[in-house]
Short mmCIF file of C-alpha atoms in Angstrom, two decimals:
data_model
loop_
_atom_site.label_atom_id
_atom_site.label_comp_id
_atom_site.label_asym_id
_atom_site.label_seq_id
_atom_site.Cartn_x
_atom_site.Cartn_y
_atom_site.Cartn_z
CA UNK A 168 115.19 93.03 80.25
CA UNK A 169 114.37 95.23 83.29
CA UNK A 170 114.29 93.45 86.76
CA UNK A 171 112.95 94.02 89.86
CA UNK A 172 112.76 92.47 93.13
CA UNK A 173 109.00 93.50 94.71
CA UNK A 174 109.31 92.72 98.77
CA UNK A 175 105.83 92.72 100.70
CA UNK A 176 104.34 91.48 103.79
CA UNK A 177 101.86 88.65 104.82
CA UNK A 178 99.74 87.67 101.58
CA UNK A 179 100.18 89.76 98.45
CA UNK A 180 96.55 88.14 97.25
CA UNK A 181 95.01 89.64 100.68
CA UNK A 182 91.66 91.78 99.05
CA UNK A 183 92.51 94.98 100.73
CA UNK A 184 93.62 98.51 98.39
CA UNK A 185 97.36 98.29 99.21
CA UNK A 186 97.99 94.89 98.08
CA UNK A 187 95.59 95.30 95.19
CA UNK A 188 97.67 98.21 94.32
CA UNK A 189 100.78 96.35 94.47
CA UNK A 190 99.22 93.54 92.61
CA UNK A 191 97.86 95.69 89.84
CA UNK A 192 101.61 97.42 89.45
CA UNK A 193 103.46 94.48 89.50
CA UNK A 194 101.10 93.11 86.80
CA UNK A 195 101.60 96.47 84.73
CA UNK A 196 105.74 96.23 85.24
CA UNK A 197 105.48 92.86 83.46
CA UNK A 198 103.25 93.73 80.90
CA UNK A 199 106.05 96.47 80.36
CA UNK A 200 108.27 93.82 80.14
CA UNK A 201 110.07 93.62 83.24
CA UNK A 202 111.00 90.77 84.80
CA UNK A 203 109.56 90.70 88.50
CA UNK A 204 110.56 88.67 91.29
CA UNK A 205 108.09 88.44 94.39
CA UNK A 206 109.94 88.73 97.73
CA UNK A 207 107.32 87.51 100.57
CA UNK A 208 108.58 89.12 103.82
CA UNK A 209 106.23 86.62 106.17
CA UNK A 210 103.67 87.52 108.70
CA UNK A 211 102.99 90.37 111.81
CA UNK A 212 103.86 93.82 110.21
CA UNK A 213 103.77 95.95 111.14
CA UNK A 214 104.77 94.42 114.07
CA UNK A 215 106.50 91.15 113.19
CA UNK A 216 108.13 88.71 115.63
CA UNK A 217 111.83 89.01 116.74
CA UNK A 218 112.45 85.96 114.13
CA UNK A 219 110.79 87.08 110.95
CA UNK A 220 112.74 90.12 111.60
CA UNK A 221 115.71 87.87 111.47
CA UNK A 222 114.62 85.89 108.67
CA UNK A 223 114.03 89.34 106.11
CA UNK A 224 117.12 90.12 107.01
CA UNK A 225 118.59 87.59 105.49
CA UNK A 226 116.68 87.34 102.26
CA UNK A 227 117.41 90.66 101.88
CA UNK A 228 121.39 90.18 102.57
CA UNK A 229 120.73 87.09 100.07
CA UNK A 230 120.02 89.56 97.21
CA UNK A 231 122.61 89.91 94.29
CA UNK A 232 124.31 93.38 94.65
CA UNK A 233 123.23 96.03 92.19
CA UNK A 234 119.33 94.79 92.54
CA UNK A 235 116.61 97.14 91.93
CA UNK A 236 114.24 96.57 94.97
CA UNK A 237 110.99 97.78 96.11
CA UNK A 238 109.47 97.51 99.67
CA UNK A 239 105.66 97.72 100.47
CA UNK A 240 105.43 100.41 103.35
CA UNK A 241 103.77 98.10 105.73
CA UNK A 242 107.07 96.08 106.20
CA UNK A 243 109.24 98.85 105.49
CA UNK A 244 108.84 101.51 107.94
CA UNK A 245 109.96 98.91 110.52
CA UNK A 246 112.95 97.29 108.75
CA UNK A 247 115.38 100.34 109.59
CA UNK A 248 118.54 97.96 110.24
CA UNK A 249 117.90 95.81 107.20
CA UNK A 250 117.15 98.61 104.73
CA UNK A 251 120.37 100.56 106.02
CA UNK A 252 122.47 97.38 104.91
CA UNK A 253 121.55 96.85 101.66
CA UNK A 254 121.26 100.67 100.60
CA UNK A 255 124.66 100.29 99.97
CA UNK A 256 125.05 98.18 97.39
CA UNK A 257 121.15 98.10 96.22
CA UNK A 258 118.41 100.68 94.84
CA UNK A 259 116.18 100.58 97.38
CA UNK A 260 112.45 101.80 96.84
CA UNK A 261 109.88 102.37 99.26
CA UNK A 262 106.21 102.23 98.25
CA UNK A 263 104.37 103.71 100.96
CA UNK A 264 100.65 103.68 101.26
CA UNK A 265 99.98 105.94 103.85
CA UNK A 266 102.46 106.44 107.36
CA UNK A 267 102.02 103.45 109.58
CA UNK A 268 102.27 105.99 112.61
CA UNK A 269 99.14 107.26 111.29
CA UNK A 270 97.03 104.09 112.10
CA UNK A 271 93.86 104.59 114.25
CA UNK A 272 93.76 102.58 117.46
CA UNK A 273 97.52 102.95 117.88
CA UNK A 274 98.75 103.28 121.61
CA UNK A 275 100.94 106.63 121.91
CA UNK A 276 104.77 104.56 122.44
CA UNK A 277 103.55 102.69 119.70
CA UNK A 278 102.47 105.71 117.25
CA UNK A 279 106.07 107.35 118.93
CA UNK A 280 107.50 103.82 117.28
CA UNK A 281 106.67 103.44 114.33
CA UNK A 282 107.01 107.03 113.61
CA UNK A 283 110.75 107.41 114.32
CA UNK A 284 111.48 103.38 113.01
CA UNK A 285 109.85 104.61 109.62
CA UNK A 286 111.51 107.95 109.76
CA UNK A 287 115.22 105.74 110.10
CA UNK A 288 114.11 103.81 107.58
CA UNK A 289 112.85 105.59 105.11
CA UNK A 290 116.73 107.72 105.14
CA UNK A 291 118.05 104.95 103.41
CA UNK A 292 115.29 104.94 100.37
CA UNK A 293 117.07 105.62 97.12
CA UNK A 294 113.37 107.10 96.14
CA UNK A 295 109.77 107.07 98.15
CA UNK A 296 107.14 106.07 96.22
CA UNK A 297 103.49 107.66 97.44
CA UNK A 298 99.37 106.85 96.23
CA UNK A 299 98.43 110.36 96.58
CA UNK A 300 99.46 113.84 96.98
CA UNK A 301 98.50 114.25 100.46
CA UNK A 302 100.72 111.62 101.89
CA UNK A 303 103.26 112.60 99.53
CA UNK A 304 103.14 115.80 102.01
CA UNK A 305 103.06 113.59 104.92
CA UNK A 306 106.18 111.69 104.32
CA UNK A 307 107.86 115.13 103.42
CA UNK A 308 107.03 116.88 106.89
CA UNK A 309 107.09 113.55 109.35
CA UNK A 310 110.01 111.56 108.30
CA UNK A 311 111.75 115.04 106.70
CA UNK A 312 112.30 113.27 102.93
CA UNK A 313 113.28 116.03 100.66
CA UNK A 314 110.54 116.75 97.65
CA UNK A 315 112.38 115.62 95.14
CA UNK A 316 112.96 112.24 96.13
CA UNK A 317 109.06 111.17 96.15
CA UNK A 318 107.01 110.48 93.19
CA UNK A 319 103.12 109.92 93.37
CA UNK A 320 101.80 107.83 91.85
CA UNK A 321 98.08 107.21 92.21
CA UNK A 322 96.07 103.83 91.91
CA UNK A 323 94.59 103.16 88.44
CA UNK A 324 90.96 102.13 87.15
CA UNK A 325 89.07 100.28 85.48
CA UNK A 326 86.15 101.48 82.87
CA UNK A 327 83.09 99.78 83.91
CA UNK A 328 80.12 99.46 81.90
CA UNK A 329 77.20 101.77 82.65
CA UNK A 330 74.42 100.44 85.41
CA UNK A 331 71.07 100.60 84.90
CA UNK A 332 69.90 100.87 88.34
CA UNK A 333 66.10 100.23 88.85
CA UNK A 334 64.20 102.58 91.27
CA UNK A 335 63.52 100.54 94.89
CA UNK A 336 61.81 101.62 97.89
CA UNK A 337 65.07 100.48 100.05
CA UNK A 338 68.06 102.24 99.59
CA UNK A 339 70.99 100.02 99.07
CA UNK A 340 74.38 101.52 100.76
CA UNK A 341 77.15 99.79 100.08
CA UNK A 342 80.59 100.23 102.45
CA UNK A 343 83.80 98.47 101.52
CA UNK A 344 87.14 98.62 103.73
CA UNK A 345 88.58 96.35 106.11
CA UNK A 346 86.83 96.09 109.40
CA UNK A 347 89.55 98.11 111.15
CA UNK A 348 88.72 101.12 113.39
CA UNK A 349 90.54 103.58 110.67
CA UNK A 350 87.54 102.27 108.42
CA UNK A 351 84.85 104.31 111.16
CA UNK A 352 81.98 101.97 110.68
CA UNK A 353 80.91 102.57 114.44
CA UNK A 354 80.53 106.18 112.83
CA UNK A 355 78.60 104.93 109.99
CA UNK A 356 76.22 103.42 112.58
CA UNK A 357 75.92 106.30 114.61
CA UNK A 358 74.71 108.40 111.91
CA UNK A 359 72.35 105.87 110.94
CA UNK A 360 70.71 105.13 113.62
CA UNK A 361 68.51 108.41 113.54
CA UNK A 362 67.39 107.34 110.38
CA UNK A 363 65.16 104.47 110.96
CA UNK A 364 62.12 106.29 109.13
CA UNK A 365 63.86 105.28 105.87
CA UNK A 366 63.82 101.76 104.32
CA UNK A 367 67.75 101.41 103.50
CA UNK A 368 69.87 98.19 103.82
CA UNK A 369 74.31 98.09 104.48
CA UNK A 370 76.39 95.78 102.77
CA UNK A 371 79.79 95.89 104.44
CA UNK A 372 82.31 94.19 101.96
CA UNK A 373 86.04 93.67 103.78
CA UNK A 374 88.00 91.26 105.74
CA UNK A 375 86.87 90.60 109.65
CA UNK A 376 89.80 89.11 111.01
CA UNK A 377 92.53 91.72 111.44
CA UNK A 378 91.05 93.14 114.26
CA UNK A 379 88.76 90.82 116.28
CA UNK A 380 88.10 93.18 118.77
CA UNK A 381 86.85 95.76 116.70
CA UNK A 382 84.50 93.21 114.97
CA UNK A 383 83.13 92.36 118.01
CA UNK A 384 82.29 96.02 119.30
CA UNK A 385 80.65 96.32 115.63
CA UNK A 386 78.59 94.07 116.05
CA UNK A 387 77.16 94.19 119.81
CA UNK A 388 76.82 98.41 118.53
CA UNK A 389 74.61 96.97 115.42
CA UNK A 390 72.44 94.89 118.29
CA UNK A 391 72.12 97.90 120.52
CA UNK A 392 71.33 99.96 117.11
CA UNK A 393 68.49 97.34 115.89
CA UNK A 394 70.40 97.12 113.25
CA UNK A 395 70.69 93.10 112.76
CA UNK A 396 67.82 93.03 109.50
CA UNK A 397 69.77 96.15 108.39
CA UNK A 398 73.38 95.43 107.99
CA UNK A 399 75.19 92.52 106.80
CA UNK A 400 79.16 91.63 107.38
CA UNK A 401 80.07 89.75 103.67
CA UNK A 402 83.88 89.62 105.13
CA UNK A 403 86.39 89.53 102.04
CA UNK A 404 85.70 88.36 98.73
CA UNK A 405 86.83 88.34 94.88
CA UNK A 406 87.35 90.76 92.90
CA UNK A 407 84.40 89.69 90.73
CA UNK A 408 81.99 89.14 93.38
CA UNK A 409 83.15 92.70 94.77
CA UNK A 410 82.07 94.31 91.28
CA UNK A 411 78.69 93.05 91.77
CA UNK A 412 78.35 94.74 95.11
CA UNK A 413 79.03 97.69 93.48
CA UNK A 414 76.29 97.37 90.56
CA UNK A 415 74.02 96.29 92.37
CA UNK A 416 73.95 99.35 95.04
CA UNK A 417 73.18 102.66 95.04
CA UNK A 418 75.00 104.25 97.29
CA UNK A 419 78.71 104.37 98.19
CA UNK A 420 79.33 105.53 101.68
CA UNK A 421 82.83 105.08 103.79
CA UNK A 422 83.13 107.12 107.09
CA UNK A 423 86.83 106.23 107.11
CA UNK A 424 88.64 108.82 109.90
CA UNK A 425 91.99 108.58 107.36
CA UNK A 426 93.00 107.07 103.91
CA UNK A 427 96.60 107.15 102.25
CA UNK A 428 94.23 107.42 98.83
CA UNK A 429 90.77 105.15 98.85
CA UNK A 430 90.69 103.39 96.12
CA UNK A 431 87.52 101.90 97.36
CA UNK A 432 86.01 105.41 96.23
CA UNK A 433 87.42 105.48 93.09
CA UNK A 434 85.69 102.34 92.34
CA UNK A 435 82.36 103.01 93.26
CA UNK A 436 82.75 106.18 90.57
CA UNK A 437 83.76 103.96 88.32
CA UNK A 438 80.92 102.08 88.81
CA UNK A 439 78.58 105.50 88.79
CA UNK A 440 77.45 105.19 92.28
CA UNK A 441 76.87 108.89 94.57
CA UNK A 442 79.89 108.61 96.94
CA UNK A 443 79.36 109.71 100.51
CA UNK A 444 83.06 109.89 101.96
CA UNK A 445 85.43 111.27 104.96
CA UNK A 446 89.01 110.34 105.55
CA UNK A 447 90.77 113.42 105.29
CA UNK A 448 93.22 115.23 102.80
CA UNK A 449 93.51 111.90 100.45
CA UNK A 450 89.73 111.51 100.23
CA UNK A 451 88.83 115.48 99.95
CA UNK A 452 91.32 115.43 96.98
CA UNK A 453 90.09 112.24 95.32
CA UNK A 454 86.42 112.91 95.44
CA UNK A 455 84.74 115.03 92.70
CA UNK A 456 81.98 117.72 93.92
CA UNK A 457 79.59 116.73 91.90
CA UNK A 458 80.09 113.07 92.37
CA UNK A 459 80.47 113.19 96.14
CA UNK A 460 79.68 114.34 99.41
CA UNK A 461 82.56 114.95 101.64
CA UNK A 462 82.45 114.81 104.99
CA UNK A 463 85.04 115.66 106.61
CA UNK A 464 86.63 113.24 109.46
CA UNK A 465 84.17 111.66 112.32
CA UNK A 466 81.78 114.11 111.53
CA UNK A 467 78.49 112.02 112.47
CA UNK A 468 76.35 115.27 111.95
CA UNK A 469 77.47 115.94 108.30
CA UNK A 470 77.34 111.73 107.09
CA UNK A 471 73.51 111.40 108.78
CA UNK A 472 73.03 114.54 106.58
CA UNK A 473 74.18 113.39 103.76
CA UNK A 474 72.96 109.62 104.03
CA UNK A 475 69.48 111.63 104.67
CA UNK A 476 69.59 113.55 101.51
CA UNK A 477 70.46 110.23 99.26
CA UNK A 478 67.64 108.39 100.94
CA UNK A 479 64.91 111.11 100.21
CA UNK A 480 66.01 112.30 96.91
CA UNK A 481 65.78 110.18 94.14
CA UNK A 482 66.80 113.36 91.70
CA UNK A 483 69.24 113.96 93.07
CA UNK A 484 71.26 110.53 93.46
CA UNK A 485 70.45 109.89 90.05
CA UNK A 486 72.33 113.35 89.06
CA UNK A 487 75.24 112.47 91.08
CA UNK A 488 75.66 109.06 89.71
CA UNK A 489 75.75 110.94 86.06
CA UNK A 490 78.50 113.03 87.19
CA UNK A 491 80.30 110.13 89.23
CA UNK A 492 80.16 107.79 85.58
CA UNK A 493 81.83 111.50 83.83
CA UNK A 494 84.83 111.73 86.78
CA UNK A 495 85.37 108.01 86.08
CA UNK A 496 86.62 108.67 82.78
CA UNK A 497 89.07 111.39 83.69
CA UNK A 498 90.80 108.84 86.12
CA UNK A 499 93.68 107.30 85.50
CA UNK A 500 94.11 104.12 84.21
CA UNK A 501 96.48 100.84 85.51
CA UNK A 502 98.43 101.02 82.71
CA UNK A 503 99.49 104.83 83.23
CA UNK A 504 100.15 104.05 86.73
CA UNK A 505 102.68 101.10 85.93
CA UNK A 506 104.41 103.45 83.06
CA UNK A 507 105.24 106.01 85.56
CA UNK A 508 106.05 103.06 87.48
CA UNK A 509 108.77 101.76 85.87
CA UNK A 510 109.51 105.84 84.93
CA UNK A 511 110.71 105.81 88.79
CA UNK A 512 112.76 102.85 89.09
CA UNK A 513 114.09 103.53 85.62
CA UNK A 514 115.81 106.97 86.99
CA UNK A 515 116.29 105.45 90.30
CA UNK A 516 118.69 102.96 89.51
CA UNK A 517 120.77 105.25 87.02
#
C-alpha cells in the first residue's frame, strides 16, 4: 500500500477552494488506495507565531525517514528551515495554490518576505505541485524552479444536473470567494452602483472573518452604495447549501484582482450559470468564450458592462448558460485529478 503524509495549515474542513482542493485529492489518493495520514500544521500562516513554527518543526523531524510528504503552499512557502531538514532523508512535495507573495493587501517587506522565504523553500521540493498553468509559470520565473520539476494539476468537477431556471424580473448574481481584498468585491460594488435602473439582487457566499477590516469597509461601501436591500453577506457554508446558491442564481460574477485557478468559476459552469470573471492569467485560461465574460483585472468599466448586458438580455444569458452546461462536460473530473495525483508522488519518490 502507497502512503503519504498530507501536511496543511489551520482547518483542512475550512470552505475555501484550496482546502477543498486538498480535501477532494486526499479523498481521491484513498480511493486509489493509498493510505493517507493528515499532518495539521496549527494556526497563523502564512504568518504563524514564533512557537507553531517551533512546534512543525518538530512533527516534521518526528516523521519516519523515507516518508513521502506533501505540504499545502500556505504553510510551506514559510517553512524554509524545516523543509531544508527533512529534504534529506524525505520526498518532499509542495502543493502550491498560487504564490503567497502574490496576496493583495500585502505591505511591500512583507510581499519582499514571503517572496524570498518561499523561493528558499521551495529549493528543497523534491517536486512542485501547481492548480493551473499560469502559476505553474509563476513559480518557474519567481522562485527560479526548473520546468521539469512542476506538474499541474488542475481542480476537478462535479456533473451537475441541468437547471431549469424560471424567467424573473430581478436578476439574481451570485459571488462566492472569501471576503478578502484579492476577492475585489469593493469592485463588484463599484460597477454596480451605476446600475440601479435594473432590479438585480447579490448573494455573497464566503467566510467573513479572515479579514475583519476588509468586511467592515464592505459593508459601510454597501451603505454609502444603497445597497443594504441589494446585497446579502451568507458568510461560509456547506457544500450542499453552496450548490443551491448556485441553482438557484443566474448569474456568476467574481471581480477577483488574482486567482491561482478559481474553482469557484468552474462550478458555476458546472452548474450552467453565464460567468462574469477577472483575476488574471488563471481565470482568462479557465473561462470558456462562450460561457464567460472576461474582464480583465479591476477593470470597473468592462464588469458594469458586462453585468449590464446580463441584466438586459434575457437571450443572451440563456445562450451562455447553454454553452457554460457544454464546457462543463469537457472539464476534468476529481478522479482524473487524484490519478495524476498519485502519478506525481509515484515518480517522485522513485
Amino acid at each position: 500500500m502507497q502512503k503519504l503524509v498530507f501536511a496543511y495549515p489551520g482547518d483542512i474542513d475550512t470552505p475555501t477552494g484550496g482546502y477543498g482542493y486538498d480535501r477532494r485529492i486526499i479523498a481521491g489518493l484513498q480511493a486509489l488506495g493509498w493510505q493517507v495520514e493528515l499532518l495539521p500544521l496549527g494556526p497563523g500562516f502564512p504568518f504563524p507565531s514564533a512557537e507553531t513554527l517551533d512546534d512543525v518543526r518538530r512533527k516534521l523531524e518526528d516523521l519516519p525517514s523515507e516518508t513521502c510528504l506533501v505540504v499545502d503552499g500556505l504553510a510551506y512557502g514559510v517553512l524554509a528551515e524545516a523543509a531544508e531538514a527533512v529534504s534529506r532523508r524525505m520526498t518532499l512535495i509542495a502543493l502550491v495554490h498560487h504564490p503567497l507573495c502574490q496576496e493583495n493587501g500585502l505591505g511591500s517587506d512583507n510581499a519582499e518576505d514571503l517572496l524570498a522565504s518561499e523561493r528558499q523553500a521551495l529549493s528543497f521540493a523534491r517536486h512542485v505541485i501547481v492548480t493551473s498553468a499560469a502559476t505553474a509559470t509563476q513559480v518557474e520565473e519567481l522562485f527560479t524552479i526548473p520546468k521539469e520539476q512542476i506538474t499541474v494539476i488542475l481542480p476537478g468537477n462535479e456533473r451537475q444536473e441541468p437547471v431549469l431556471r424560471q424567467p424573473s424580473e430581478t436578476l439574481k448574481l451570485l459571488a462566492v470567494g472569501t471576503v478578502v481584498p484579492r476577492k475585489g468585491y469593493d469592485l463588484l460594488f463599484e460597477a454596480l452602483k451605476e446600475l440601479s435602473t435594473h432590479q438585480w439582487q447579490l448573494d455573497i457566499v464566503g467566510g467573513i472573518d479572515v479579514d475583519p477590516k476588509c468586511y467592515l469597509s464592505l459593508l459601510v461601501q454597501v451603505d454609502a452604495c444603497g445597497f443594504a436591500d441589494c446585497i446579502t453577506f451568507h458568510g461560509a457554508i456547506s457544500p450542499d447549501e453552496l450548490s443551491g446558491f448556485y441553482r438557484r442564481a443566474d448569474v456568476f460574477v467574481l471581480a477577483s484582482r488574482y486567482e491561482g485557478y478559481g474553482m469557484a468559476y468552474t462550478e458555476a459552469l458546472a452548474h450552467g450559470l453565464p460567468v462574469i470573471g477577472s483575476g488574471g492569467g488563471a481565470v482568462r485560461d479557465t473561462l470558456p468564450e462562450e460561457a464567460a465574460i472576461y474582464c480583465g483585472t479591476e477593470n470597473v468599466g468592462l464588469l458594469r458592462e458586462a453585468l449590464e448586458l446580463m441584466m438586459s438580455d434575457r437571450v443572451k444569458r440563456s445562450t451562455m448558460a447553454e454553452a457554460a452546461r457544454v464546457a462543463a462536460l469537457k472539464l476534468p473530473s476529481w478522479e482524473d485529478a487524484a490519478t495524476r495525483f498519485a502519478d506525481v508522488l509515484k515518480v517522485a519518490k522513485t
